[in-house]
PDB file of C-alpha atoms in Angstrom:
ATOM      1  CA  ASP F   1      -0.209   0.095   0.121  1.00 55.00           C
ATOM      2  CA  THR F   2       1.584   3.326  -0.936  1.00 77.00           C
ATOM      3  CA  GLY F   3      -1.140   5.392   0.561  1.00 93.00           C
ATOM      4  CA  VAL F   4      -0.644   7.545   3.363  1.00 96.00           C
ATOM      5  CA  SER F   5       0.347   5.991   6.804  1.00 96.00           C
ATOM      6  CA  GLN F   6      -0.355   7.033  10.343  1.00 97.00           C
ATOM      7  CA  ASN F   7       0.695   5.745  13.793  1.00 97.00           C
ATOM      8  CA  PRO F   8      -0.829   4.757  15.981  1.00 97.00           C
ATOM      9  CA  ARG F   9      -4.353   4.581  14.754  1.00 96.00           C
ATOM     10  CA  HIS F  10      -5.899   4.860  18.612  1.00 97.00           C
ATOM     11  CA  LYS F  11      -4.284   6.638  21.789  1.00 98.00           C
ATOM     12  CA  ILE F  12      -5.794   6.964  24.961  1.00 98.00           C
ATOM     13  CA  THR F  13      -3.883   9.149  27.657  1.00 98.00           C
ATOM     14  CA  LYS F  14      -4.493  10.528  30.654  1.00 97.00           C
ATOM     15  CA  ARG F  15      -4.632  14.422  31.217  1.00 97.00           C
ATOM     16  CA  GLY F  16      -0.632  15.624  31.437  1.00 97.00           C
ATOM     17  CA  GLN F  17       0.957  13.202  30.004  1.00 98.00           C
ATOM     18  CA  ASN F  18       2.609  13.591  26.179  1.00 98.00           C
ATOM     19  CA  VAL F  19       1.831  12.150  23.208  1.00 98.00           C
ATOM     20  CA  THR F  20       3.325  11.448  20.052  1.00 98.00           C
ATOM     21  CA  PHE F  21       2.005  10.640  16.692  1.00 98.00           C
ATOM     22  CA  ARG F  22       3.430   9.562  13.540  1.00 98.00           C
ATOM     23  CA  CYS F  23       2.804  10.270   9.570  1.00 98.00           C
ATOM     24  CA  ASP F  24       4.736   7.980   6.607  1.00 97.00           C
ATOM     25  CA  PRO F  25       3.172  10.390   3.543  1.00 97.00           C
ATOM     26  CA  ILE F  26       3.369   9.031  -0.031  1.00 95.00           C
ATOM     27  CA  SER F  27       6.779   8.838  -1.066  1.00 92.00           C
ATOM     28  CA  GLU F  28       7.861  11.654  -3.487  1.00 90.00           C
ATOM     29  CA  HIS F  29       5.724  13.630  -1.744  1.00 94.00           C
ATOM     30  CA  ASN F  30       7.280  16.768  -0.763  1.00 92.00           C
ATOM     31  CA  ARG F  31       4.578  18.549   1.413  1.00 95.00           C
ATOM     32  CA  LEU F  32       3.100  17.055   4.558  1.00 97.00           C
ATOM     33  CA  TYR F  33       0.167  18.377   6.165  1.00 97.00           C
ATOM     34  CA  TRP F  34      -1.160  17.778   9.729  1.00 97.00           C
ATOM     35  CA  TYR F  35      -4.915  18.466  10.651  1.00 97.00           C
ATOM     36  CA  ARG F  36      -7.237  18.029  13.154  1.00 97.00           C
ATOM     37  CA  GLN F  37     -10.901  16.896  13.203  1.00 96.00           C
ATOM     38  CA  THR F  38     -13.185  16.895  16.250  1.00 94.00           C
ATOM     39  CA  LEU F  39     -16.795  15.138  15.787  1.00 90.00           C
ATOM     40  CA  GLY F  40     -19.099  17.055  13.449  1.00 87.00           C
ATOM     41  CA  GLN F  41     -16.034  19.316  12.109  1.00 92.00           C
ATOM     42  CA  GLY F  42     -14.141  19.130   9.189  1.00 94.00           C
ATOM     43  CA  PRO F  43     -10.519  19.089   8.917  1.00 95.00           C
ATOM     44  CA  GLU F  44      -8.773  22.258  10.425  1.00 95.00           C
ATOM     45  CA  PHE F  45      -5.609  23.064   9.297  1.00 95.00           C
ATOM     46  CA  LEU F  46      -2.372  22.641  11.826  1.00 96.00           C
ATOM     47  CA  THR F  47       0.584  23.074  10.304  1.00 96.00           C
ATOM     48  CA  TYR F  48       2.807  21.923   6.688  1.00 95.00           C
ATOM     49  CA  PHE F  49       6.153  21.249   5.792  1.00 96.00           C
ATOM     50  CA  GLN F  50       7.875  21.487   2.435  1.00 94.00           C
ATOM     51  CA  ASN F  51      10.694  19.029   2.512  1.00 94.00           C
ATOM     52  CA  GLU F  52      12.098  19.549   6.184  1.00 94.00           C
ATOM     53  CA  ALA F  53      10.950  23.098   6.640  1.00 94.00           C
ATOM     54  CA  GLN F  54       7.748  23.982   8.483  1.00 94.00           C
ATOM     55  CA  LEU F  55       6.289  26.705   6.463  1.00 93.00           C
ATOM     56  CA  GLU F  56       2.892  27.810   7.720  1.00 91.00           C
ATOM     57  CA  LYS F  57       1.438  27.082  11.448  1.00 93.00           C
ATOM     58  CA  SER F  58      -1.772  27.429  12.595  1.00 92.00           C
ATOM     59  CA  ARG F  59      -3.298  29.735  15.345  1.00 89.00           C
ATOM     60  CA  LEU F  60      -4.441  26.299  16.588  1.00 85.00           C
ATOM     61  CA  LEU F  61      -1.259  24.990  17.191  1.00 88.00           C
ATOM     62  CA  SER F  62      -0.589  26.130  20.617  1.00 90.00           C
ATOM     63  CA  ASP F  63       3.040  26.107  22.589  1.00 93.00           C
ATOM     64  CA  ARG F  64       1.894  22.248  23.086  1.00 96.00           C
ATOM     65  CA  PHE F  65       2.264  20.873  19.965  1.00 96.00           C
ATOM     66  CA  SER F  66       5.336  20.486  18.127  1.00 96.00           C
ATOM     67  CA  ALA F  67       5.714  18.927  14.726  1.00 97.00           C
ATOM     68  CA  GLU F  68       8.774  17.943  12.721  1.00 96.00           C
ATOM     69  CA  ARG F  69       9.676  16.140   9.960  1.00 96.00           C
ATOM     70  CA  PRO F  70      13.283  16.028   9.983  1.00 91.00           C
ATOM     71  CA  LYS F  71      14.731  14.263   7.202  1.00 87.00           C
ATOM     72  CA  GLY F  72      11.717  15.236   4.569  1.00 86.00           C
ATOM     73  CA  SER F  73      10.269  12.059   4.830  1.00 91.00           C
ATOM     74  CA  PHE F  74       7.923  11.103   7.577  1.00 96.00           C
ATOM     75  CA  SER F  75       6.604  13.318  10.402  1.00 98.00           C
ATOM     76  CA  THR F  76       5.234  13.622  13.920  1.00 98.00           C
ATOM     77  CA  LEU F  77       3.547  15.717  15.854  1.00 98.00           C
ATOM     78  CA  GLU F  78       3.961  15.828  19.672  1.00 98.00           C
ATOM     79  CA  ILE F  79       1.519  17.155  21.963  1.00 97.00           C
ATOM     80  CA  GLN F  80       2.538  17.987  25.628  1.00 97.00           C
ATOM     81  CA  ARG F  81       0.649  17.995  28.831  1.00 97.00           C
ATOM     82  CA  THR F  82      -2.462  16.800  26.874  1.00 97.00           C
ATOM     83  CA  GLU F  83      -5.648  18.387  27.805  1.00 96.00           C
ATOM     84  CA  GLN F  84      -9.564  16.723  27.462  1.00 96.00           C
ATOM     85  CA  GLY F  85      -9.972  19.671  24.550  1.00 95.00           C
ATOM     86  CA  ASP F  86      -7.397  17.941  22.809  1.00 97.00           C
ATOM     87  CA  SER F  87      -9.279  15.069  22.321  1.00 97.00           C
ATOM     88  CA  ALA F  88      -9.774  14.526  18.571  1.00 97.00           C
ATOM     89  CA  MET F  89      -9.027  12.570  15.395  1.00 97.00           C
ATOM     90  CA  TYR F  90      -5.213  13.894  13.991  1.00 98.00           C
ATOM     91  CA  LEU F  91      -5.144  13.664  10.159  1.00 98.00           C
ATOM     92  CA  CYS F  92      -2.146  13.738   8.060  1.00 98.00           C
ATOM     93  CA  ALA F  93      -2.089  14.349   4.763  1.00 97.00           C
ATOM     94  CA  SER F  94       0.958  14.986   1.420  1.00 96.00           C
ATOM     95  CA  SER F  95       0.828  16.698  -2.034  1.00 93.00           C
ATOM     96  CA  LEU F  96       3.032  16.195  -4.550  1.00 91.00           C
ATOM     97  CA  LYS F  97       5.327  19.155  -5.861  1.00 88.00           C
ATOM     98  CA  GLY F  98       3.116  20.622  -8.658  1.00 85.00           C
ATOM     99  CA  GLN F  99       0.217  19.447  -7.522  1.00 86.00           C
ATOM    100  CA  HIS F 100      -0.413  20.473  -3.964  1.00 85.00           C
ATOM    101  CA  TYR F 101      -3.854  21.271  -4.875  1.00 86.00           C
ATOM    102  CA  GLU F 102      -4.539  17.551  -4.560  1.00 90.00           C
ATOM    103  CA  GLN F 103      -3.547  16.029  -1.055  1.00 93.00           C
ATOM    104  CA  TYR F 104      -3.919  12.561   0.221  1.00 94.00           C
ATOM    105  CA  PHE F 105      -5.020  11.976   3.670  1.00 96.00           C
ATOM    106  CA  GLY F 106      -3.971   8.741   6.263  1.00 96.00           C
ATOM    107  CA  PRO F 107      -6.409   7.265   8.124  1.00 95.00           C
ATOM    108  CA  GLY F 108      -5.651   9.690  11.203  1.00 97.00           C
ATOM    109  CA  THR F 109      -5.169   8.674  14.360  1.00 97.00           C
ATOM    110  CA  ARG F 110      -8.219   9.016  17.365  1.00 97.00           C
ATOM    111  CA  LEU F 111      -6.371  10.598  20.468  1.00 98.00           C
ATOM    112  CA  THR F 112      -8.909   9.971  23.840  1.00 97.00           C
ATOM    113  CA  VAL F 113      -7.664  12.099  26.457  1.00 98.00           C
ATOM    114  CA  THR F 114      -9.266  11.122  29.780  1.00 96.00           C
TER     115      THR F 114
ATOM    116  CA  GLN L  18     -15.916  33.254  10.992  1.00 54.00           C
ATOM    117  CA  GLN L  19     -16.806  29.967   9.118  1.00 63.00           C
ATOM    118  CA  GLN L  20     -15.572  31.132   5.590  1.00 88.00           C
ATOM    119  CA  VAL L  21     -17.142  27.752   3.793  1.00 95.00           C
ATOM    120  CA  LYS L  22     -20.930  27.119   5.105  1.00 96.00           C
ATOM    121  CA  GLN L  23     -21.760  23.617   4.175  1.00 97.00           C
ATOM    122  CA  SER L  24     -25.749  22.363   3.782  1.00 96.00           C
ATOM    123  CA  PRO L  25     -27.750  20.304   4.872  1.00 97.00           C
ATOM    124  CA  GLN L  26     -26.040  18.493   7.759  1.00 96.00           C
ATOM    125  CA  SER L  27     -27.656  15.228   7.101  1.00 97.00           C
ATOM    126  CA  LEU L  28     -29.323  14.075   3.935  1.00 97.00           C
ATOM    127  CA  ILE L  29     -31.256  10.908   3.491  1.00 98.00           C
ATOM    128  CA  VAL L  30     -32.163   9.601   0.135  1.00 98.00           C
ATOM    129  CA  GLN L  31     -33.472   6.620  -1.434  1.00 97.00           C
ATOM    130  CA  LYS L  32     -31.135   4.389  -3.461  1.00 97.00           C
ATOM    131  CA  GLY L  33     -32.019   5.492  -7.143  1.00 97.00           C
ATOM    132  CA  GLY L  34     -32.514   9.230  -5.985  1.00 97.00           C
ATOM    133  CA  ILE L  35     -30.539  11.988  -6.015  1.00 98.00           C
ATOM    134  CA  SER L  36     -28.022  13.650  -3.230  1.00 98.00           C
ATOM    135  CA  ILE L  37     -27.629  17.447  -3.493  1.00 98.00           C
ATOM    136  CA  ILE L  38     -25.273  19.225  -1.100  1.00 98.00           C
ATOM    137  CA  ASN L  39     -24.783  23.176  -1.126  1.00 98.00           C
ATOM    138  CA  CYS L  40     -21.807  25.108   0.108  1.00 98.00           C
ATOM    139  CA  ALA L  41     -21.175  28.662   0.059  1.00 97.00           C
ATOM    140  CA  TYR L  42     -17.814  30.553   0.688  1.00 96.00           C
ATOM    141  CA  GLU L  43     -16.945  34.566   1.634  1.00 93.00           C
ATOM    142  CA  ASN L  44     -13.193  34.514   0.559  1.00 90.00           C
ATOM    143  CA  THR L  45     -13.331  35.518  -3.106  1.00 90.00           C
ATOM    144  CA  ALA L  46      -9.753  34.722  -3.519  1.00 89.00           C
ATOM    145  CA  PHE L  47     -10.529  30.936  -3.357  1.00 92.00           C
ATOM    146  CA  ASP L  48      -9.644  29.813  -6.486  1.00 91.00           C
ATOM    147  CA  TYR L  49     -10.121  25.717  -5.911  1.00 92.00           C
ATOM    148  CA  PHE L  50     -13.134  23.738  -4.604  1.00 95.00           C
ATOM    149  CA  PRO L  51     -12.604  20.177  -4.094  1.00 95.00           C
ATOM    150  CA  TRP L  52     -15.059  17.665  -2.405  1.00 97.00           C
ATOM    151  CA  TYR L  53     -14.267  15.335  -0.107  1.00 97.00           C
ATOM    152  CA  GLN L  54     -15.526  11.868   1.276  1.00 97.00           C
ATOM    153  CA  GLN L  55     -15.103  10.174   4.338  1.00 96.00           C
ATOM    154  CA  PHE L  56     -16.104   7.098   5.560  1.00 95.00           C
ATOM    155  CA  PRO L  57     -16.048   6.077   9.267  1.00 90.00           C
ATOM    156  CA  GLY L  58     -12.335   5.408  10.377  1.00 87.00           C
ATOM    157  CA  LYS L  59     -11.208   6.745   7.193  1.00 90.00           C
ATOM    158  CA  GLY L  60      -9.477   9.741   6.501  1.00 93.00           C
ATOM    159  CA  PRO L  61     -11.300  12.267   3.872  1.00 95.00           C
ATOM    160  CA  ALA L  62     -10.426  11.255   0.070  1.00 95.00           C
ATOM    161  CA  LEU L  63     -10.530  13.654  -2.854  1.00 94.00           C
ATOM    162  CA  LEU L  64     -13.927  13.232  -4.901  1.00 96.00           C
ATOM    163  CA  ILE L  65     -13.534  15.453  -7.322  1.00 95.00           C
ATOM    164  CA  ALA L  66     -13.082  19.158  -7.773  1.00 94.00           C
ATOM    165  CA  ILE L  67     -13.920  22.397  -9.644  1.00 94.00           C
ATOM    166  CA  ARG L  68     -11.959  25.402 -10.828  1.00 91.00           C
ATOM    167  CA  PRO L  69     -13.900  29.243 -10.823  1.00 89.00           C
ATOM    168  CA  ASP L  70     -13.147  29.273 -14.529  1.00 90.00           C
ATOM    169  CA  VAL L  71     -15.820  26.749 -15.386  1.00 92.00           C
ATOM    170  CA  SER L  72     -19.722  26.600 -14.271  1.00 94.00           C
ATOM    171  CA  GLU L  73     -20.019  22.558 -13.890  1.00 96.00           C
ATOM    172  CA  LYS L  74     -17.854  19.654 -13.871  1.00 96.00           C
ATOM    173  CA  LYS L  75     -19.145  15.686 -13.974  1.00 96.00           C
ATOM    174  CA  GLU L  76     -16.986  12.884 -13.363  1.00 96.00           C
ATOM    175  CA  GLY L  77     -19.385   9.837 -13.547  1.00 96.00           C
ATOM    176  CA  ARG L  78     -22.199   9.957 -11.099  1.00 97.00           C
ATOM    177  CA  PHE L  79     -21.022  13.128  -9.186  1.00 97.00           C
ATOM    178  CA  THR L  80     -21.430  16.674 -10.685  1.00 97.00           C
ATOM    179  CA  ILE L  81     -20.203  20.000  -9.125  1.00 97.00           C
ATOM    180  CA  SER L  82     -22.329  22.915 -10.165  1.00 96.00           C
ATOM    181  CA  PHE L  83     -19.977  26.252  -9.670  1.00 96.00           C
ATOM    182  CA  ASN L  84     -21.861  29.752  -9.262  1.00 95.00           C
ATOM    183  CA  LYS L  85     -19.110  32.372  -8.686  1.00 93.00           C
ATOM    184  CA  SER L  86     -21.289  35.632  -8.624  1.00 94.00           C
ATOM    185  CA  ALA L  87     -23.381  34.263  -5.521  1.00 95.00           C
ATOM    186  CA  LYS L  88     -20.356  32.244  -4.154  1.00 95.00           C
ATOM    187  CA  GLN L  89     -22.047  29.115  -3.899  1.00 96.00           C
ATOM    188  CA  PHE L  90     -21.384  25.406  -5.284  1.00 97.00           C
ATOM    189  CA  SER L  91     -22.991  21.942  -4.871  1.00 98.00           C
ATOM    190  CA  LEU L  92     -22.532  18.397  -5.247  1.00 98.00           C
ATOM    191  CA  HIS L  93     -24.990  16.573  -6.969  1.00 98.00           C
ATOM    192  CA  ILE L  94     -24.883  12.653  -6.565  1.00 98.00           C
ATOM    193  CA  MET L  95     -26.908  11.041  -9.687  1.00 98.00           C
ATOM    194  CA  ASP L  96     -28.609   7.515  -8.970  1.00 98.00           C
ATOM    195  CA  SER L  97     -27.110   7.213  -5.505  1.00 98.00           C
ATOM    196  CA  GLN L  98     -26.097   3.958  -3.923  1.00 97.00           C
ATOM    197  CA  PRO L  99     -26.180   2.391  -0.429  1.00 97.00           C
ATOM    198  CA  GLY L 100     -22.125   2.718  -0.985  1.00 97.00           C
ATOM    199  CA  ASP L 101     -22.076   6.114  -1.537  1.00 98.00           C
ATOM    200  CA  SER L 102     -23.346   6.733   2.202  1.00 98.00           C
ATOM    201  CA  ALA L 103     -21.007   8.750   4.015  1.00 97.00           C
ATOM    202  CA  THR L 104     -19.287  12.416   5.164  1.00 97.00           C
ATOM    203  CA  TYR L 105     -19.068  14.645   2.327  1.00 98.00           C
ATOM    204  CA  PHE L 106     -16.875  17.685   2.687  1.00 97.00           C
ATOM    205  CA  CYS L 107     -16.796  20.768   0.827  1.00 97.00           C
ATOM    206  CA  ALA L 108     -13.606  23.100   0.787  1.00 96.00           C
ATOM    207  CA  ALA L 109     -11.925  25.874  -0.855  1.00 95.00           C
ATOM    208  CA  SER L 110      -8.695  26.919  -0.895  1.00 92.00           C
ATOM    209  CA  THR L 111      -6.264  29.719  -2.646  1.00 88.00           C
ATOM    210  CA  ALA L 112      -3.249  29.380  -4.568  1.00 76.00           C
ATOM    211  CA  THR L 113      -1.793  32.601  -2.317  1.00 69.00           C
ATOM    212  CA  GLY L 114       1.572  31.916  -1.158  1.00 67.00           C
ATOM    213  CA  GLY L 115       1.039  28.344  -2.870  1.00 72.00           C
ATOM    214  CA  SER L 116       0.031  26.615  -0.240  1.00 78.00           C
ATOM    215  CA  TYR L 117      -3.268  25.698  -1.250  1.00 87.00           C
ATOM    216  CA  ILE L 118      -4.406  24.772   2.580  1.00 91.00           C
ATOM    217  CA  PRO L 119      -8.112  23.672   2.454  1.00 92.00           C
ATOM    218  CA  THR L 120     -10.786  25.697   4.279  1.00 93.00           C
ATOM    219  CA  PHE L 121     -13.557  23.003   5.232  1.00 96.00           C
ATOM    220  CA  GLY L 122     -17.001  23.127   6.011  1.00 96.00           C
ATOM    221  CA  ARG L 123     -18.714  21.031   8.780  1.00 95.00           C
ATOM    222  CA  GLY L 124     -19.647  18.209   6.635  1.00 97.00           C
ATOM    223  CA  THR L 125     -22.970  16.430   5.439  1.00 98.00           C
ATOM    224  CA  SER L 126     -23.531  13.111   6.549  1.00 97.00           C
ATOM    225  CA  LEU L 127     -25.356  11.026   3.964  1.00 98.00           C
ATOM    226  CA  ILE L 128     -27.514   7.909   4.317  1.00 98.00           C
ATOM    227  CA  VAL L 129     -28.589   6.116   1.324  1.00 97.00           C
ATOM    228  CA  HIS L 130     -31.719   3.361   2.004  1.00 96.00           C
ATOM    229  CA  PRO L 131     -31.400   0.453  -0.204  1.00 92.00           C
TER     230      PRO L 131
END
């Protein structure tokens, strides 16, 4: 399967704990995006990378959130000191140079903060 | 401020019927209008998209109608099938800055009864 993959698919954590999610984009896609989706809402943009450079961050990305794409391939999204309001589906997407209007989404990581 | 408004929130149609989902946008800089289909437990998948230089685009049973002056666009699903039951999101993005970050509507849950 050459689609976008995300791990883990589900994560349950206690409030105050740190969590880290991983996204592996489609190979040769130079852009990678992170979104958050809550129940009954569309995905909301968090941040995106072009190769290893983080080019844009949303206001939704508080100081407790950090994302990396160290070698321009996979990316990690870390949430520190999780809060119940962080409970959501975290989606990763990637796009190919010259076709960035077409984003391919992964299956998401469902985070539940108890 | 919700930049893309989507309606209805839910829709039930009979097999073989026509499903119609409407979206309206505010930002006149938007120049790419995709529709995504999302099944439970999956990430959104690009279904069909349109640019504002055309008023209609058809791909199989799926048609986008676009009204630039009214800042509205809609998805029509002809001969709706039970397998079309999913959540549909409209979105809008702009090439400004080259980012093409989509703003999503809140989604429409479509149920097609056999």
